[in-house]
Amino acid sequence: MEFIVKSGNPEKQRTACVVIGVFAPRRLSPSGEELDQASDGYLTNFLRRGDLEGKVGQTLLLHNIPNTLCDRVLLVGCGKERELTDNQYRKIVATAATTLHETGALEAVSYLVEIHVKGRDIRWRVRQAVEATRDALYRFEELKSKKDETRPPLRKLVLALPQRSDLPDGESAAREGVAIADGVALAKDLANRPGNICTPTHLAEQATALAKRHRSIKVEVLEAADMKKLGMGSLLSVARGSAEPAKLIVLQYKGAKKKDKPIALVGKGVTFDSGGISLKPGAAMDEMKFDMCGAASVLGTLSAAADLKLPLNIVGVIPATENLPSGTATKPGDIVTSMSGQTIEVINTDAEGRLILCDALTYAERFDPDVVIDIATLTGACVVALGAHASGLLGNHAPLAHQLLNAGKTSGDRAWELPLWEEYQEQIKSNFADMQNVGGREAGTITAACFLARFTKKFHWAHLDIAGTAWLSGAKKGATGRPVPLLTQYLIDRSTEKGRGAQA
Ligand code: BES
Ligand code: MN
Ligand code: ZN
């Protein structure tokens, strides 16, 4: 769908639907006032009768408003004026989008970006309007023989800016919003595909397709034989139980000078996690098709970075494999040698994410990265600690952690830091190898990061545990595309900081 920004009066819009905000209790937004005046108090009449209180989530569709050029007006509740939070704004935009979709309107002009959100400027409101609209209208229907809905989708949304002078900012914010929304949709599509379709080979093909779409992206796919030569005994130990060949997918986006150190993104790509010999219980095991959401977020973020032509170099590294039990599978107690030379006692084959990430992280060293960020659906413990609202963040470099936390706040795709103290390293000591792959019941998210920390000593590193944020369960089961917004925001922030540096 297409997003356009422009400025102009609501009564003059020749469109299927004009979207107008209403504050609680029953107070019109500035564009609502304009429309009301043009129509001789038509809107205030409705409000006075109590048809719409103005609470967040409420809507009212009106037809045939006098002295206007639009077919309908959709009034959307915006809550108390001046008290609106980031999340309420997104919810208002999403409600408008779903209601527009239900009306069957093919295009609309929305005045919701004029709504004041605490501490947020017009750029932020436009970008979030684009992202929240796309998020609300996303459907995954490629595997249904009949589509759930026969309605034609909303094709075009015009975002009406309060002032003409907002146009340049509005346009660039809309462009960012679309690039991020496209990256999010790519990540969602990949993750929603089942394990029998989205295999390691499929991920490699999709990475190759992404590189085909962008001249700035190159891709290389390493096979099991290549990984064996590199000494990736840890990664390969996870793939041993599976008939699907493992892949190490390496992408390079070049948007800056050759000598500029790249930002490396390493994404866990377990296309199905049964637990291996340490088999998981059956309940909700289908959701372990989402265990490649880290990988999907790397591809989604690279897509957004390339669309925005960010002046950065970025490397994506995706270790991709299934984790299945079989006669050849790795067994509890087996000891494997990682590419770094460190040996690992595999106490639990279900702690496989760290086993593939450690070799991918060692591999990332060869790019002499400025920073390395890994993204993984790594621990159930993170879901217990933070739920679905924040990704877990740990790392070895405070400024990097700080920048990522800030990018999370700006994008609305938040993370929360957990401590990576030396004391926790005790829990992964082994009697038989350099370390073991699990640290017991306590602080599971932290001990998983402790394990990774042993492979990231040579660079600045952060780890995002997205086990709770990458997908939703229950009636809304499906991938969220997180943390593509956070990562893209971090990259945008890095680009502008660079731009400022160049000017200085
Ligand atoms: N992919 C899972 C983590 C996970 C579990 C994410 C549930 C989302 C929901 C990971 O590979 C795993 O199985 N981790 C184990 C580690 C344990 C054996 C130390 C876990 O969290 O139970
Ligand atoms: Mn597992
Ligand atoms: Zn896993």
mmCIF file with all atom_site columns, N, CA, C and O and ligand atoms in Angstrom, residues 268 270 272-275 280 288 291 323 350-354 377-379, ligand 3:
data_model
loop_
_atom_site.group_PDB
_atom_site.id
_atom_site.type_symbol
_atom_site.label_atom_id
_atom_site.label_alt_id
_atom_site.label_comp_id
_atom_site.label_asym_id
_atom_site.label_entity_id
_atom_site.label_seq_id
_atom_site.pdbx_PDB_ins_code
_atom_site.Cartn_x
_atom_site.Cartn_y
_atom_site.Cartn_z
_atom_site.occupancy
_atom_site.B_iso_or_equiv
_atom_site.pdbx_formal_charge
_atom_site.auth_seq_id
_atom_site.auth_comp_id
_atom_site.auth_asym_id
_atom_site.auth_atom_id
_atom_site.pdbx_PDB_model_num
ATOM   1  N  N  . LYS A 1 268 ? 20.084 -15.809 15.075 1.00 0.00 ? 268 LYS A N  1
ATOM   2  C  CA . LYS A 1 268 ? 19.813 -17.243 15.266 1.00 0.00 ? 268 LYS A CA 1
ATOM   3  C  C  . LYS A 1 268 ? 18.776 -17.725 14.252 1.00 0.00 ? 268 LYS A C  1
ATOM   4  O  O  . LYS A 1 268 ? 17.676 -17.202 14.188 1.00 0.00 ? 268 LYS A O  1
ATOM   5  N  N  . VAL A 1 270 ? 17.373 -21.080 13.799 1.00 0.00 ? 270 VAL A N  1
ATOM   6  C  CA . VAL A 1 270 ? 16.919 -22.467 13.996 1.00 0.00 ? 270 VAL A CA 1
ATOM   7  C  C  . VAL A 1 270 ? 15.506 -22.557 13.406 1.00 0.00 ? 270 VAL A C  1
ATOM   8  O  O  . VAL A 1 270 ? 14.561 -21.994 13.955 1.00 0.00 ? 270 VAL A O  1
ATOM   9  N  N  . PHE A 1 272 ? 13.501 -25.046 13.014 1.00 0.00 ? 272 PHE A N  1
ATOM   10 C  CA . PHE A 1 272 ? 12.592 -25.720 13.945 1.00 0.00 ? 272 PHE A CA 1
ATOM   11 C  C  . PHE A 1 272 ? 13.401 -26.282 15.105 1.00 0.00 ? 272 PHE A C  1
ATOM   12 O  O  . PHE A 1 272 ? 14.408 -26.960 14.894 1.00 0.00 ? 272 PHE A O  1
ATOM   13 N  N  . ASP A 1 273 ? 12.932 -25.977 16.328 1.00 0.00 ? 273 ASP A N  1
ATOM   14 C  CA . ASP A 1 273 ? 13.640 -26.416 17.530 1.00 0.00 ? 273 ASP A CA 1
ATOM   15 C  C  . ASP A 1 273 ? 12.786 -27.414 18.311 1.00 0.00 ? 273 ASP A C  1
ATOM   16 O  O  . ASP A 1 273 ? 11.898 -27.016 19.067 1.00 0.00 ? 273 ASP A O  1
ATOM   17 N  N  . SER A 1 274 ? 13.039 -28.698 18.093 1.00 0.00 ? 274 SER A N  1
ATOM   18 C  CA . SER A 1 274 ? 12.314 -29.737 18.847 1.00 0.00 ? 274 SER A CA 1
ATOM   19 C  C  . SER A 1 274 ? 12.959 -29.965 20.206 1.00 0.00 ? 274 SER A C  1
ATOM   20 O  O  . SER A 1 274 ? 12.409 -30.652 21.056 1.00 0.00 ? 274 SER A O  1
ATOM   21 N  N  . GLY A 1 275 ? 14.154 -29.390 20.384 1.00 0.00 ? 275 GLY A N  1
ATOM   22 C  CA . GLY A 1 275 ? 14.939 -29.658 21.588 1.00 0.00 ? 275 GLY A CA 1
ATOM   23 C  C  . GLY A 1 275 ? 16.021 -30.702 21.326 1.00 0.00 ? 275 GLY A C  1
ATOM   24 O  O  . GLY A 1 275 ? 16.947 -30.839 22.117 1.00 0.00 ? 275 GLY A O  1
ATOM   25 N  N  . LYS A 1 280 ? 11.631 -31.394 23.700 1.00 0.00 ? 280 LYS A N  1
ATOM   26 C  CA . LYS A 1 280 ? 10.706 -30.484 24.378 1.00 0.00 ? 280 LYS A CA 1
ATOM   27 C  C  . LYS A 1 280 ? 9.374  -31.198 24.619 1.00 0.00 ? 280 LYS A C  1
ATOM   28 O  O  . LYS A 1 280 ? 9.026  -32.117 23.876 1.00 0.00 ? 280 LYS A O  1
ATOM   29 N  N  . MET A 1 288 ? 7.863  -23.429 17.863 1.00 0.00 ? 288 MET A N  1
ATOM   30 C  CA . MET A 1 288 ? 9.320  -23.468 17.681 1.00 0.00 ? 288 MET A CA 1
ATOM   31 C  C  . MET A 1 288 ? 9.737  -23.330 16.213 1.00 0.00 ? 288 MET A C  1
ATOM   32 O  O  . MET A 1 288 ? 10.915 -23.311 15.884 1.00 0.00 ? 288 MET A O  1
ATOM   33 N  N  . ASP A 1 291 ? 11.736 -20.137 15.825 1.00 0.00 ? 291 ASP A N  1
ATOM   34 C  CA . ASP A 1 291 ? 13.071 -20.052 16.437 1.00 0.00 ? 291 ASP A CA 1
ATOM   35 C  C  . ASP A 1 291 ? 14.123 -19.500 15.459 1.00 0.00 ? 291 ASP A C  1
ATOM   36 O  O  . ASP A 1 291 ? 15.309 -19.484 15.769 1.00 0.00 ? 291 ASP A O  1
ATOM   37 N  N  . ASN A 1 323 ? 16.894 -28.310 14.713 1.00 0.00 ? 323 ASN A N  1
ATOM   38 C  CA . ASN A 1 323 ? 17.359 -29.039 15.900 1.00 0.00 ? 323 ASN A CA 1
ATOM   39 C  C  . ASN A 1 323 ? 16.413 -30.218 16.128 1.00 0.00 ? 323 ASN A C  1
ATOM   40 O  O  . ASN A 1 323 ? 15.329 -30.048 16.662 1.00 0.00 ? 323 ASN A O  1
ATOM   41 N  N  . ASP A 1 350 ? 18.780 -28.971 24.030 1.00 0.00 ? 350 ASP A N  1
ATOM   42 C  CA . ASP A 1 350 ? 17.795 -27.923 23.762 1.00 0.00 ? 350 ASP A CA 1
ATOM   43 C  C  . ASP A 1 350 ? 18.397 -26.523 23.930 1.00 0.00 ? 350 ASP A C  1
ATOM   44 O  O  . ASP A 1 350 ? 17.778 -25.531 23.556 1.00 0.00 ? 350 ASP A O  1
ATOM   45 N  N  . ALA A 1 351 ? 19.583 -26.434 24.497 1.00 0.00 ? 351 ALA A N  1
ATOM   46 C  CA . ALA A 1 351 ? 20.256 -25.127 24.561 1.00 0.00 ? 351 ALA A CA 1
ATOM   47 C  C  . ALA A 1 351 ? 21.145 -25.027 23.321 1.00 0.00 ? 351 ALA A C  1
ATOM   48 O  O  . ALA A 1 351 ? 22.379 -24.928 23.400 1.00 0.00 ? 351 ALA A O  1
ATOM   49 N  N  . GLU A 1 352 ? 20.491 -25.079 22.147 1.00 0.00 ? 352 GLU A N  1
ATOM   50 C  CA . GLU A 1 352 ? 21.211 -25.173 20.873 1.00 0.00 ? 352 GLU A CA 1
ATOM   51 C  C  . GLU A 1 352 ? 21.540 -23.811 20.269 1.00 0.00 ? 352 GLU A C  1
ATOM   52 O  O  . GLU A 1 352 ? 22.469 -23.696 19.478 1.00 0.00 ? 352 GLU A O  1
ATOM   53 N  N  . GLY A 1 353 ? 20.751 -22.793 20.659 1.00 0.00 ? 353 GLY A N  1
ATOM   54 C  CA . GLY A 1 353 ? 20.946 -21.472 20.055 1.00 0.00 ? 353 GLY A CA 1
ATOM   55 C  C  . GLY A 1 353 ? 22.358 -20.960 20.283 1.00 0.00 ? 353 GLY A C  1
ATOM   56 O  O  . GLY A 1 353 ? 23.051 -20.528 19.355 1.00 0.00 ? 353 GLY A O  1
ATOM   57 N  N  . ARG A 1 354 ? 22.802 -21.056 21.525 1.00 0.00 ? 354 ARG A N  1
ATOM   58 C  CA . ARG A 1 354 ? 24.153 -20.576 21.857 1.00 0.00 ? 354 ARG A CA 1
ATOM   59 C  C  . ARG A 1 354 ? 25.225 -21.386 21.144 1.00 0.00 ? 354 ARG A C  1
ATOM   60 O  O  . ARG A 1 354 ? 26.299 -20.869 20.835 1.00 0.00 ? 354 ARG A O  1
ATOM   61 N  N  . THR A 1 377 ? 16.092 -15.838 19.641 1.00 0.00 ? 377 THR A N  1
ATOM   62 C  CA . THR A 1 377 ? 15.027 -16.362 20.502 1.00 0.00 ? 377 THR A CA 1
ATOM   63 C  C  . THR A 1 377 ? 15.692 -17.392 21.407 1.00 0.00 ? 377 THR A C  1
ATOM   64 O  O  . THR A 1 377 ? 15.572 -18.584 21.209 1.00 0.00 ? 377 THR A O  1
ATOM   65 N  N  . LEU A 1 378 ? 16.436 -16.888 22.409 1.00 0.00 ? 378 LEU A N  1
ATOM   66 C  CA . LEU A 1 378 ? 17.415 -17.759 23.061 1.00 0.00 ? 378 LEU A CA 1
ATOM   67 C  C  . LEU A 1 378 ? 16.905 -18.503 24.291 1.00 0.00 ? 378 LEU A C  1
ATOM   68 O  O  . LEU A 1 378 ? 17.234 -19.669 24.473 1.00 0.00 ? 378 LEU A O  1
ATOM   69 N  N  . THR A 1 379 ? 16.110 -17.835 25.141 1.00 0.00 ? 379 THR A N  1
ATOM   70 C  CA . THR A 1 379 ? 15.745 -18.509 26.391 1.00 0.00 ? 379 THR A CA 1
ATOM   71 C  C  . THR A 1 379 ? 14.282 -18.311 26.789 1.00 0.00 ? 379 THR A C  1
ATOM   72 O  O  . THR A 1 379 ? 13.751 -17.189 26.743 1.00 0.00 ? 379 THR A O  1
HETATM 73 ZN ZN . ZN  B 2 .   ? 15.996 -22.671 20.239 1.00 0.00 ? 3   ZN  B ZN 1
#
